Coordinates of C-alpha atoms and ligand atoms in Angstrom, one line a residue:
M234 CA -10.6 13.2 -16.1
M235 CA -14.5 12.9 -16.8
M236 CA -16.6 13.4 -13.9
S237 CA -20.1 15.1 -13.7
R238 CA -21.4 15.3 -9.9
C239 CA -21.0 14.5 -6.5
P240 CA -21.0 10.5 -5.6
N241 CA -23.4 11.4 -2.6
Q242 CA -26.1 12.7 -5.3
S243 CA -26.2 9.3 -6.9
D244 CA -29.4 8.1 -8.0
L245 CA -28.3 4.8 -9.2
P246 CA -29.9 1.7 -7.8
T247 CA -27.5 0.3 -5.1
T248 CA -27.6 -3.4 -6.2
H249 CA -24.2 -3.6 -7.8
R250 CA -21.9 -6.2 -7.0
V251 CA -18.1 -5.4 -6.7
F252 CA -15.3 -7.8 -6.8
L253 CA -12.2 -6.2 -5.7
E254 CA -8.7 -7.7 -5.7
T255 CA -5.8 -6.5 -4.0
F256 CA -1.9 -6.6 -4.9
G257 CA 1.2 -5.6 -3.3
C258 CA 1.9 -3.7 -0.3
Q259 CA 0.1 -3.2 3.1
M260 CA -0.3 0.5 1.8
N261 CA -2.5 -1.1 -0.8
E262 CA -4.5 -3.5 1.6
L263 CA -5.5 -0.2 3.4
D264 CA -6.5 1.7 0.4
S265 CA -8.7 -1.4 -0.4
E266 CA -10.3 -1.4 3.1
L267 CA -11.0 2.2 2.8
I268 CA -12.6 1.6 -0.7
V269 CA -14.8 -1.1 0.6
G270 CA -16.1 1.2 3.5
Q271 CA -16.8 4.1 1.3
L272 CA -18.5 2.0 -1.6
E273 CA -20.6 -0.1 1.0
G274 CA -21.4 3.2 2.8
M275 CA -23.0 4.1 -0.7
G276 CA -25.0 0.6 -1.0
Y277 CA -22.5 -1.1 -3.4
R278 CA -22.2 -5.0 -2.1
F279 CA -19.0 -6.9 -2.4
T280 CA -18.5 -10.5 -3.8
D281 CA -15.9 -12.9 -3.9
D282 CA -16.5 -14.3 -7.1
W283 CA -15.3 -12.1 -9.9
K284 CA -17.8 -13.9 -12.2
Q285 CA -20.7 -12.8 -10.3
A286 CA -19.7 -9.1 -10.0
D287 CA -21.2 -6.3 -12.0
I288 CA -18.0 -4.1 -11.2
V289 CA -14.5 -5.7 -11.3
L290 CA -11.8 -3.9 -9.5
Y291 CA -8.0 -4.5 -9.4
N292 CA -6.0 -2.7 -6.7
T293 CA -2.4 -3.1 -8.4
C294 CA 1.1 -2.7 -7.7
S295 CA 4.1 -1.7 -9.8
V296 CA 7.2 -2.4 -7.7
R297 CA 8.2 -5.5 -9.9
E298 CA 7.3 -6.7 -13.1
H299 CA 5.9 -9.9 -11.7
A300 CA 3.1 -8.2 -9.8
E301 CA 2.2 -6.4 -13.0
A302 CA 2.3 -9.6 -15.0
K303 CA -0.6 -11.1 -12.6
V304 CA -2.8 -8.2 -13.3
Y305 CA -2.3 -8.0 -17.2
S306 CA -3.5 -11.9 -17.1
R307 CA -6.6 -10.8 -14.9
L308 CA -7.4 -8.1 -17.5
G309 CA -7.2 -10.7 -20.2
R310 CA -9.6 -13.0 -18.3
V311 CA -12.2 -10.4 -17.7
G312 CA -11.6 -9.2 -21.3
S313 CA -13.1 -12.4 -22.6
R314 CA -15.9 -12.6 -20.1
K315 CA -16.8 -9.0 -21.2
R316 CA -17.6 -10.5 -24.7
D317 CA -20.8 -12.0 -23.1
R318 CA -21.5 -9.6 -20.4
P319 CA -20.4 -6.1 -22.0
Q320 CA -22.0 -4.3 -19.0
T321 CA -19.4 -5.6 -16.5
L322 CA -17.3 -2.5 -15.5
L323 CA -13.6 -3.3 -15.2
G324 CA -11.5 -0.9 -13.3
V325 CA -7.7 -0.9 -12.8
I326 CA -6.9 1.2 -9.5
G327 CA -3.5 2.0 -7.8
C328 CA 0.2 2.1 -8.9
M329 CA -0.3 0.4 -12.3
A330 CA -3.0 2.7 -13.4
E331 CA -0.7 5.7 -12.4
R332 CA 2.5 4.1 -13.8
D333 CA 0.8 2.8 -17.3
G334 CA -1.5 5.6 -17.5
R335 CA -3.7 6.1 -20.9
D336 CA -1.3 3.4 -22.7
L337 CA -2.9 0.6 -20.6
L338 CA -6.3 1.9 -22.0
R339 CA -4.7 1.6 -25.5
R340 CA -3.4 -1.9 -24.9
Y341 CA -6.7 -3.0 -22.9
P342 CA -9.7 -1.7 -24.3
Q343 CA -11.5 -3.7 -22.2
V344 CA -10.6 -1.3 -19.1
D345 CA -13.3 1.1 -18.3
L346 CA -11.6 3.2 -15.6
L347 CA -8.2 4.2 -14.3
C348 CA -7.7 5.6 -11.0
G349 CA -4.3 6.4 -9.5
P350 CA -3.5 5.7 -5.8
G351 CA -3.5 9.6 -5.5
E352 CA -6.9 9.9 -6.4
L353 CA -8.7 7.2 -4.9
D354 CA -11.1 9.8 -3.3
K355 CA -12.5 10.1 -6.6
L356 CA -13.2 6.4 -7.2
P357 CA -16.9 6.5 -6.3
M358 CA -17.5 9.3 -8.7
L359 CA -16.0 7.5 -11.4
I360 CA -17.6 4.3 -10.9
D361 CA -21.0 6.3 -10.8
N362 CA -19.9 8.2 -14.0
A363 CA -18.7 4.8 -15.8
L364 CA -22.1 3.0 -14.8
K365 CA -24.1 5.9 -16.1
T366 CA -22.2 5.8 -19.7
A367 CA -22.6 1.7 -19.6
M368 CA -26.5 2.2 -19.1
A369 CA -26.8 4.4 -21.7
D370 CA -28.1 3.5 -25.2
D371 CA -24.9 1.7 -26.5
P372 CA -23.6 -0.4 -23.5
V373 CA -20.6 -1.8 -25.5
N374 CA -19.5 1.7 -26.4
V375 CA -18.5 2.5 -22.9
S376 CA -16.2 5.7 -22.8
Q377 CA -13.3 5.3 -20.4
T378 CA -13.0 7.0 -17.2
V379 CA -9.6 8.3 -15.8
A380 CA -8.5 9.9 -12.6
L381 CA -4.4 10.2 -12.4
Q382 CA -2.4 12.5 -10.8
G383 CA 0.4 12.7 -13.4
S384 CA 3.5 14.7 -12.1
A385 CA 0.9 17.2 -10.8
S386 CA 1.2 16.4 -7.1
R387 CA 4.8 16.9 -7.2
R388 CA 4.3 20.7 -8.0
S389 CA 3.9 22.7 -5.0
G390 CA 1.0 24.7 -5.8
T391 CA -1.0 21.4 -6.0
L392 CA 0.6 19.7 -3.3
A393 CA -1.4 21.3 -0.6
A394 CA -4.6 20.3 -2.5
A395 CA -3.6 16.6 -2.9
E396 CA -2.9 16.6 0.9
D397 CA -6.6 17.8 1.5
R398 CA -8.2 15.5 -0.8
L399 CA -6.1 12.5 0.1
E400 CA -6.9 13.2 3.9
F401 CA -10.6 13.0 3.0
L402 CA -10.1 9.3 2.0
D403 CA -8.5 8.2 5.4
L404 CA -11.0 10.3 7.5
S405 CA -14.0 8.6 5.4
R406 CA -13.0 5.4 7.4
R407 CA -15.7 3.5 9.0
F408 CA -15.5 2.1 12.4
N409 CA -17.4 -0.8 12.6
P410 CA -16.8 -3.1 15.6
E411 CA -18.2 -6.4 13.8
A412 CA -15.6 -5.7 11.1
A413 CA -12.9 -5.1 13.7
Q414 CA -13.7 -8.6 15.2
A415 CA -13.8 -10.4 12.0
Q416 CA -10.5 -8.8 11.3
A417 CA -8.7 -10.2 14.5
R418 CA -8.8 -6.8 15.8
S419 CA -5.9 -5.4 13.7
A420 CA -5.9 -2.3 11.5
Y421 CA -3.7 -0.1 9.6
V422 CA -3.4 3.7 9.9
R423 CA -1.7 5.8 7.5
I424 CA 0.7 8.5 8.6
T425 CA 2.5 9.4 5.5
R426 CA 1.5 9.2 1.9
G427 CA 4.0 9.3 -1.0
C428 CA 7.9 9.2 -1.0
N429 CA 10.6 11.7 -1.6
K430 CA 13.6 9.3 -1.7
F431 CA 13.9 8.5 -5.5
C432 CA 15.9 5.1 -5.0
T433 CA 17.2 4.8 -8.5
Y434 CA 15.2 1.4 -9.0
C435 CA 11.7 2.3 -7.6
V436 CA 8.7 3.3 -9.1
V437 CA 7.1 4.6 -5.8
P438 CA 7.8 8.2 -6.0
F439 CA 6.3 8.4 -9.3
T440 CA 3.0 6.4 -8.7
R441 CA 2.4 7.4 -5.1
G442 CA 3.8 11.0 -5.5
A443 CA 5.5 13.4 -3.2
E444 CA 5.6 12.7 0.4
I445 CA 2.8 14.0 2.6
H446 CA 2.3 13.5 6.3
R447 CA -1.2 13.6 7.8
P448 CA -1.9 15.8 10.7
P449 CA -1.1 14.1 14.0
D450 CA -4.9 15.1 15.6
H451 CA -6.2 13.2 12.6
I452 CA -3.9 10.2 13.1
L453 CA -4.8 10.2 16.9
D454 CA -8.3 10.6 16.2
E455 CA -8.5 7.5 13.7
C456 CA -6.3 5.3 16.2
R457 CA -8.9 6.2 18.9
R458 CA -12.0 5.4 17.1
L459 CA -10.4 2.3 16.0
V460 CA -9.5 1.2 19.7
E461 CA -13.4 2.5 20.5
A462 CA -14.5 -0.1 17.8
G463 CA -12.6 -3.1 19.5
V464 CA -9.1 -2.9 17.7
V465 CA -6.2 -4.4 19.7
E466 CA -3.3 -3.7 17.4
I467 CA -2.6 -0.8 15.0
T468 CA 0.1 -0.6 12.3
L469 CA 1.3 2.8 11.4
L470 CA 2.2 2.7 7.7
G471 CA 4.4 4.8 5.4
Q472 CA 6.9 4.2 2.9
T473 CA 9.6 5.7 5.3
V474 CA 7.8 6.1 8.5
N475 CA 10.7 7.8 10.6
H476 CA 10.9 10.6 8.3
Y477 CA 7.2 11.4 9.7
R478 CA 7.3 15.2 10.6
F479 CA 4.1 17.5 10.8
E480 CA 5.2 21.2 10.8
H481 CA 2.3 23.1 12.7
G482 CA 1.2 26.0 10.6
H483 CA 0.4 29.4 11.9
A484 CA -0.8 28.1 15.5
V485 CA -0.3 25.2 17.7
E486 CA -2.9 23.7 19.8
V487 CA -1.9 23.2 23.5
H488 CA -4.4 21.3 25.6
G489 CA -6.9 22.3 23.3
V490 CA -6.1 26.0 23.1
V491 CA -4.9 27.6 20.1
Q492 CA -1.5 29.2 20.9
P493 CA 0.1 32.2 18.7
Q494 CA 3.1 30.8 16.9
K495 CA 6.0 32.0 18.4
G496 CA 8.6 31.9 15.2
R497 CA 9.5 29.6 12.5
S498 CA 10.9 26.4 13.3
Y499 CA 13.9 25.4 11.4
A500 CA 12.1 23.5 8.5
G501 CA 14.8 23.4 5.7
G502 CA 17.8 24.6 7.4
H503 CA 19.4 21.9 9.6
D504 CA 21.2 23.8 12.2
R505 CA 19.4 22.0 14.9
D506 CA 18.5 18.3 15.2
P507 CA 15.7 17.9 12.8
F508 CA 14.2 15.1 14.7
T509 CA 13.8 16.8 18.1
D510 CA 10.4 18.4 19.0
D511 CA 10.7 22.1 19.2
G512 CA 6.8 22.6 20.0
H513 CA 6.0 23.3 16.4
T514 CA 7.0 19.9 15.0
T515 CA 5.5 16.7 15.6
T516 CA 8.3 14.3 14.9
F517 CA 8.0 10.5 14.5
A518 CA 9.1 9.9 18.1
K519 CA 6.5 12.3 19.6
L520 CA 3.7 10.9 17.4
L521 CA 4.6 7.3 18.8
Q522 CA 4.7 8.6 22.2
R523 CA 1.4 10.5 21.8
I524 CA -0.2 7.6 20.7
H525 CA 1.0 5.2 23.6
E526 CA 0.2 7.9 26.1
E527 CA -3.3 8.9 25.1
L528 CA -4.5 5.4 23.9
P529 CA -3.8 3.4 27.1
D530 CA -6.3 0.7 25.8
L531 CA -4.4 0.2 22.6
Q532 CA -2.4 -3.0 23.4
R533 CA 0.0 -3.2 20.6
L534 CA 1.4 -0.4 18.3
R535 CA 3.6 -1.1 15.3
F536 CA 5.0 0.6 12.3
V537 CA 6.2 -0.2 9.0
T538 CA 8.4 0.6 6.8
S539 CA 11.8 2.3 8.4
Y540 CA 14.2 4.0 6.4
P541 CA 17.9 3.1 7.6
R542 CA 19.1 6.8 7.5
D543 CA 17.8 9.7 10.0
F544 CA 16.5 7.1 12.5
G545 CA 17.2 9.1 15.6
N546 CA 17.8 7.6 19.1
D547 CA 14.6 9.7 20.1
V548 CA 12.7 6.9 18.5
L549 CA 14.3 4.1 20.1
E550 CA 14.3 5.9 23.4
V551 CA 10.4 5.9 23.1
M552 CA 10.2 2.6 21.9
R553 CA 12.1 1.4 25.0
D554 CA 10.0 3.3 27.4
C555 CA 6.7 2.4 25.8
P556 CA 6.2 -1.2 26.5
R557 CA 3.0 -1.4 24.1
I558 CA 5.3 -0.4 21.1
C559 CA 6.1 -3.6 19.5
R560 CA 9.9 -4.6 19.4
Y561 CA 10.1 -5.1 15.7
L562 CA 11.5 -2.9 12.8
H563 CA 11.4 -3.5 9.2
V564 CA 14.4 -1.4 7.7
P565 CA 15.2 -2.6 4.1
V566 CA 18.9 -2.1 3.5
Q567 CA 19.0 -3.3 -0.4
S568 CA 22.5 -4.0 -0.8
G569 CA 25.8 -4.8 1.4
S570 CA 28.1 -3.0 -1.3
N571 CA 28.6 0.7 -0.9
R572 CA 29.2 1.2 -4.5
I573 CA 25.9 -0.4 -5.1
L574 CA 24.0 1.4 -2.5
E575 CA 25.3 4.6 -4.1
M576 CA 24.0 3.6 -7.8
M577 CA 20.7 2.8 -5.9
N578 CA 20.7 6.5 -4.4
R579 CA 19.9 5.1 -1.0
G580 CA 22.1 7.7 0.9
Y581 CA 23.9 6.0 3.6
T582 CA 26.7 3.4 3.6
V583 CA 27.3 -0.1 5.1
E584 CA 29.0 1.1 8.0
E585 CA 26.3 3.7 8.9
Y586 CA 23.6 0.8 8.5
K587 CA 25.7 -1.4 11.1
D588 CA 25.8 1.4 13.5
F589 CA 22.1 1.8 13.4
I590 CA 21.7 -1.9 13.9
E591 CA 24.2 -1.5 16.9
R592 CA 22.1 1.3 18.4
V593 CA 18.9 -0.8 17.9
R594 CA 20.6 -3.9 19.8
A595 CA 21.8 -1.4 22.5
Y596 CA 18.4 0.2 23.1
L597 CA 16.2 -2.6 22.6
P598 CA 18.2 -6.1 23.1
D599 CA 14.9 -8.0 22.7
A600 CA 13.9 -6.4 19.4
Q601 CA 13.6 -8.3 16.2
L602 CA 14.8 -7.1 12.9
A603 CA 13.9 -7.5 9.3
S604 CA 15.0 -6.4 6.0
D605 CA 14.7 -6.3 2.1
F606 CA 17.6 -6.9 -0.4
I607 CA 17.7 -6.5 -4.2
V608 CA 20.0 -9.1 -5.9
G609 CA 21.2 -8.6 -9.7
F610 CA 21.3 -4.7 -9.6
P611 CA 23.0 -3.5 -12.7
T612 CA 26.8 -3.9 -12.4
E613 CA 26.5 -6.1 -9.4
T614 CA 29.8 -8.2 -9.2
E615 CA 30.3 -11.5 -7.2
E616 CA 32.5 -9.1 -4.7
D617 CA 29.3 -6.8 -4.4
F618 CA 27.0 -9.7 -3.9
Q619 CA 29.3 -11.5 -1.5
A620 CA 29.3 -7.9 0.7
S621 CA 25.5 -8.2 0.8
V622 CA 25.7 -12.0 2.0
E623 CA 28.0 -10.6 4.7
L624 CA 25.8 -8.0 5.9
L625 CA 22.8 -10.3 6.0
T626 CA 24.7 -12.7 7.9
W627 CA 26.1 -10.1 10.4
S628 CA 22.8 -8.5 10.9
R629 CA 20.9 -11.7 12.1
F630 CA 17.7 -10.6 10.6
K631 CA 14.6 -12.7 11.9
N632 CA 13.7 -12.8 8.2
C633 CA 14.3 -11.1 4.9
F634 CA 12.8 -10.5 1.7
V635 CA 15.2 -10.9 -1.3
F636 CA 14.2 -9.7 -4.6
K637 CA 15.4 -9.9 -8.0
Y638 CA 16.4 -6.5 -9.6
S639 CA 13.4 -5.8 -11.8
P640 CA 13.9 -2.8 -14.4
R641 CA 10.9 -0.7 -13.9
P642 CA 10.0 1.8 -17.0
G643 CA 10.3 5.5 -15.9
T644 CA 12.7 4.9 -13.1
P645 CA 16.4 6.5 -13.4
A646 CA 17.9 2.8 -13.4
F647 CA 15.8 1.8 -16.3
D648 CA 16.6 4.5 -18.2
K649 CA 20.4 5.0 -17.5
M650 CA 21.6 1.6 -16.5
K651 CA 21.7 -1.6 -18.4
D652 CA 20.2 -4.8 -16.8
D653 CA 23.3 -6.7 -17.4
I654 CA 22.9 -9.5 -14.7
S655 CA 21.2 -12.6 -16.4
E656 CA 18.1 -14.0 -14.7
E657 CA 19.8 -17.1 -14.1
E658 CA 22.4 -15.4 -12.3
K659 CA 19.9 -13.3 -10.3
K660 CA 18.1 -16.6 -9.4
R661 CA 21.4 -18.1 -8.0
R662 CA 22.2 -14.7 -6.0
N663 CA 18.5 -14.8 -4.6
N664 CA 18.7 -18.6 -3.6
V665 CA 22.0 -18.2 -1.9
M666 CA 20.6 -15.3 0.2
L667 CA 17.5 -17.3 0.9
S668 CA 19.0 -20.2 2.1
E669 CA 21.5 -18.1 4.1
Q670 CA 18.8 -16.4 5.8
A671 CA 16.9 -19.7 6.5
A672 CA 19.5 -20.6 8.6
I673 CA 19.8 -17.6 10.6
S674 CA 15.9 -17.6 11.0
R675 CA 16.2 -20.9 12.1
A676 CA 18.5 -20.0 14.7
V677 CA 16.9 -16.7 15.9
H678 CA 13.5 -19.1 16.2
E679 CA 15.4 -21.8 18.2
S680 CA 16.8 -19.2 20.6
Y681 CA 13.0 -19.0 22.1
L682 CA 12.8 -22.9 22.9
G683 CA 11.8 -23.1 26.4
S684 CA 10.6 -19.5 27.0
T685 CA 7.2 -18.1 27.4
V686 CA 6.2 -15.4 24.8
E687 CA 3.2 -12.9 24.6
V688 CA 1.4 -13.6 21.5
F689 CA -1.4 -11.3 19.8
V690 CA -3.7 -14.2 18.3
E691 CA -4.9 -13.4 14.9
G692 CA -6.8 -16.4 13.8
V693 CA -6.6 -19.9 13.2
S694 CA -3.1 -21.0 11.3
S695 CA -3.3 -21.5 7.6
R696 CA -2.8 -25.2 8.1
E697 CA -5.8 -25.4 10.3
A698 CA -8.0 -23.0 7.8
R699 CA -7.0 -25.3 4.9
K700 CA -8.0 -28.4 7.2
Q701 CA -11.4 -26.6 8.0
R702 CA -12.1 -25.5 4.2
R703 CA -11.3 -29.4 3.3
A704 CA -13.8 -30.5 5.9
A705 CA -16.5 -28.0 4.8
R706 CA -16.2 -29.2 1.2
D707 CA -16.5 -32.7 2.4
G708 CA -19.7 -31.5 4.3
S709 CA -18.3 -32.3 7.8
L710 CA -18.1 -28.8 8.8
G711 CA -20.8 -26.0 8.5
G712 CA -18.8 -23.2 7.2
A713 CA -15.5 -22.1 5.8
V714 CA -13.0 -20.1 8.2
S715 CA -11.1 -17.1 6.8
L716 CA -7.8 -16.3 8.0
T717 CA -6.4 -12.7 8.3
V718 CA -2.6 -12.7 8.8
H719 CA -0.9 -9.8 7.5
G720 CA 2.9 -10.3 6.0
N721 CA 4.9 -13.5 5.9
D722 CA 3.6 -16.4 3.9
I723 CA 3.9 -19.3 6.2
N724 CA 2.0 -21.8 4.2
S725 CA 5.2 -24.1 3.5
E726 CA 5.6 -24.5 7.2
V727 CA 4.8 -27.9 8.5
A728 CA 3.8 -28.1 12.1
P729 CA 5.7 -30.6 14.2
T730 CA 2.3 -31.7 16.0
M731 CA -1.1 -32.7 14.7
S732 CA -4.3 -31.6 16.1
D733 CA -6.8 -34.0 16.7
D734 CA -10.9 -33.2 16.0
E735 CA -11.1 -31.6 19.4
T736 CA -8.3 -29.1 18.9
V737 CA -7.6 -26.4 16.5
Q738 CA -4.2 -24.8 15.9
M739 CA -4.1 -21.0 16.2
S740 CA -1.7 -18.4 14.9
G741 CA -0.6 -15.2 16.2
R742 CA 2.6 -13.1 16.7
T743 CA 5.0 -12.0 19.3
S744 CA 5.8 -8.2 19.9
G745 CA 9.0 -8.9 17.8
D746 CA 6.7 -10.2 15.0
L747 CA 7.5 -13.9 15.3
I748 CA 4.9 -16.2 14.1
T749 CA 3.7 -18.3 16.9
M750 CA 1.1 -21.3 16.5
F751 CA -0.5 -23.4 19.5
D752 CA -3.5 -25.9 19.7
V753 CA -6.7 -25.2 21.8
P754 CA -9.7 -26.8 22.4
A755 CA -12.1 -26.0 19.3
T756 CA -14.8 -24.5 21.7
T757 CA -12.4 -21.9 23.0
S758 CA -10.8 -20.8 19.6
D759 CA -13.0 -18.2 18.6
S760 CA -13.0 -16.2 22.1
L761 CA -9.0 -16.2 21.8
I762 CA -9.1 -14.2 18.5
G763 CA -7.9 -10.6 19.2
A764 CA -6.6 -11.5 22.6
I765 CA -3.1 -11.5 23.9
V766 CA -1.9 -14.7 25.5
Q767 CA 1.1 -16.4 26.9
V768 CA 2.6 -19.3 25.1
H769 CA 5.3 -21.8 26.1
V770 CA 7.6 -22.3 23.2
T771 CA 8.1 -26.1 22.7
N772 CA 9.2 -26.5 19.2
H773 CA 10.3 -24.4 16.0
A774 CA 10.6 -24.0 12.5
P775 CA 12.5 -21.7 10.3
L776 CA 9.9 -18.9 10.3
A777 CA 7.4 -19.9 13.3
L778 CA 7.6 -20.8 16.8
F779 CA 5.3 -23.7 18.3
G780 CA 4.1 -23.9 21.8
E781 CA 1.5 -24.5 24.5
L782 CA -1.0 -21.9 26.0
V783 CA 0.4 -21.1 29.6
Ligands
LIG287 N1 13.1 -4.5 -8.3 C1 13.2 -5.2 -7.3 N2 12.8 -5.1 -6.1 C2 12.4 -3.8 -6.1 N3 11.9 -3.2 -4.7 C3 11.6 -2.0 -5.0 N4 11.8 -1.8 -6.3 C4 12.3 -3.0 -6.9 C5 12.8 -3.1 -8.3 N5 12.8 -2.3 -9.3 C6 12.0 -4.0 -3.5 C7 12.8 -3.1 -2.5 C8 11.9 -2.6 -1.5 C9 10.7 -3.6 -1.7 C10 9.4 -3.1 -1.3 O1 10.4 -4.0 -3.1 O2 13.5 -4.2 -1.7 O3 12.1 -2.4 -0.5
LIG288 FE1 10.9 3.2 -3.2 FE2 13.2 4.1 -1.8 FE3 10.7 5.5 -1.5 FE4 11.2 2.9 -0.4 S1 12.5 4.5 0.1 S2 9.5 3.7 -1.6 S3 12.5 1.9 -2.0 S4 11.8 5.1 -3.3

């Protein structure tokens, strides 16, 4: 890695405009938000138009080939422009930078900067360094600047250092009430980085490194400051959130007083239930409970993503007893065939997954569940596939993400298993699963007809945003409206009612994560954003409820 000095010592002019585009998951969305905060704090300005930018950054995802293909096409586009404007700085950050590494620089010489997801705290330094090189005598000959963790963070000696460095990025978050309002008062907070599961198809353990759990006090502090800045809903993030556990080092703090450690906890040996709090360990259940108790003004607490194994009843009990924790679980199962689950190294059986779903239904009868499936995994037979369809039907998820298997270089499945299901067959299986799920989603949404649901209002609906953008283009409205809705794409939904000029269609979510739309007078729409309102459900679509404000 090339770097020369601390970013805070920069004496560069602070007029650089940055364009940042984010691909992939919520973890990347949060990383991008932190990057924006960090760079804005240093004087950089952001633009929505990459052609106006001096620095173009792509925060990338490597989970499937499709996500990477989009970025390669962006790199080609910016590369052509760099022929006219060689001083434009082009950076690839996130999982693709880590996965492709220096090969990417060889294949795309127009890229000036690479920064892996485990090194984002160094991004300001890398940009600073690259800009200085670009301002030197020969702007065309910009040397490339790289920060990648390689496999270093998986070595125990460097894990602690990685923990400290990465913690710095999350701790540098800016708490801006205006931004909180603009973002519909919803925020992500990371609790865990990386993943130790090594599912055979997945790049994440290689790109994001070993699992690291953030100290609970840091998480609490971040949540508290967000709530004080006006945030109403917090979503805790981790690849496997229910595996969260923080072993308190040599001392524990009780009511602000440091206590001597009374003995080593059971770390490593599992002679006791590893998910109970023994005083030295903060488990996921305990973390949820603490956030709920210590932040009474936080109206909604969510978390993603849950892993189907090791999801103890302690978490379900806390969810049941804490009304402001949302009744929603996203628990990817990936396959309904035990043979395929084993090949995927998922570490549970279909029977264990079903047992988990039954426990959820028993503790939280009003909860909604969502899941992920992969179709066309190597050797998946029609029988294996039918087992997935059966599990999907049995589980009655409110929605499901179904992915065609995408072989990822560097993963065990890529190295050891032949991608032997044709693209056409993957597509067929994908469509079968999606249409089966559409029928279930429709029935789940239909079951709410006539009831009243509590909705956290996120903004105007996507249909409304499109309408307002059109009107702005035609000159009949003063400005464009932006919409922040995390997660599902509901663009294809057609609302059964049309709002006239005086009403605006708003969109929000129930505690169970059901998208809900309702019309309000245009004059009141702004004041509703970020509020929790009651909506009487009068209509539905496969992925949305429609209703009237009570
Ligand atoms: N091919 C297809 N889908 C994948 N996922 C992860 N890796 C792959 C892959 N190689 C899916 C899984 C996971 C979701 C985030 O992406 O379903 O839960
Ligand atoms: Fe990937 Fe499996 Fe970790 Fe999820 S649990 S991030 S699928 S390795």
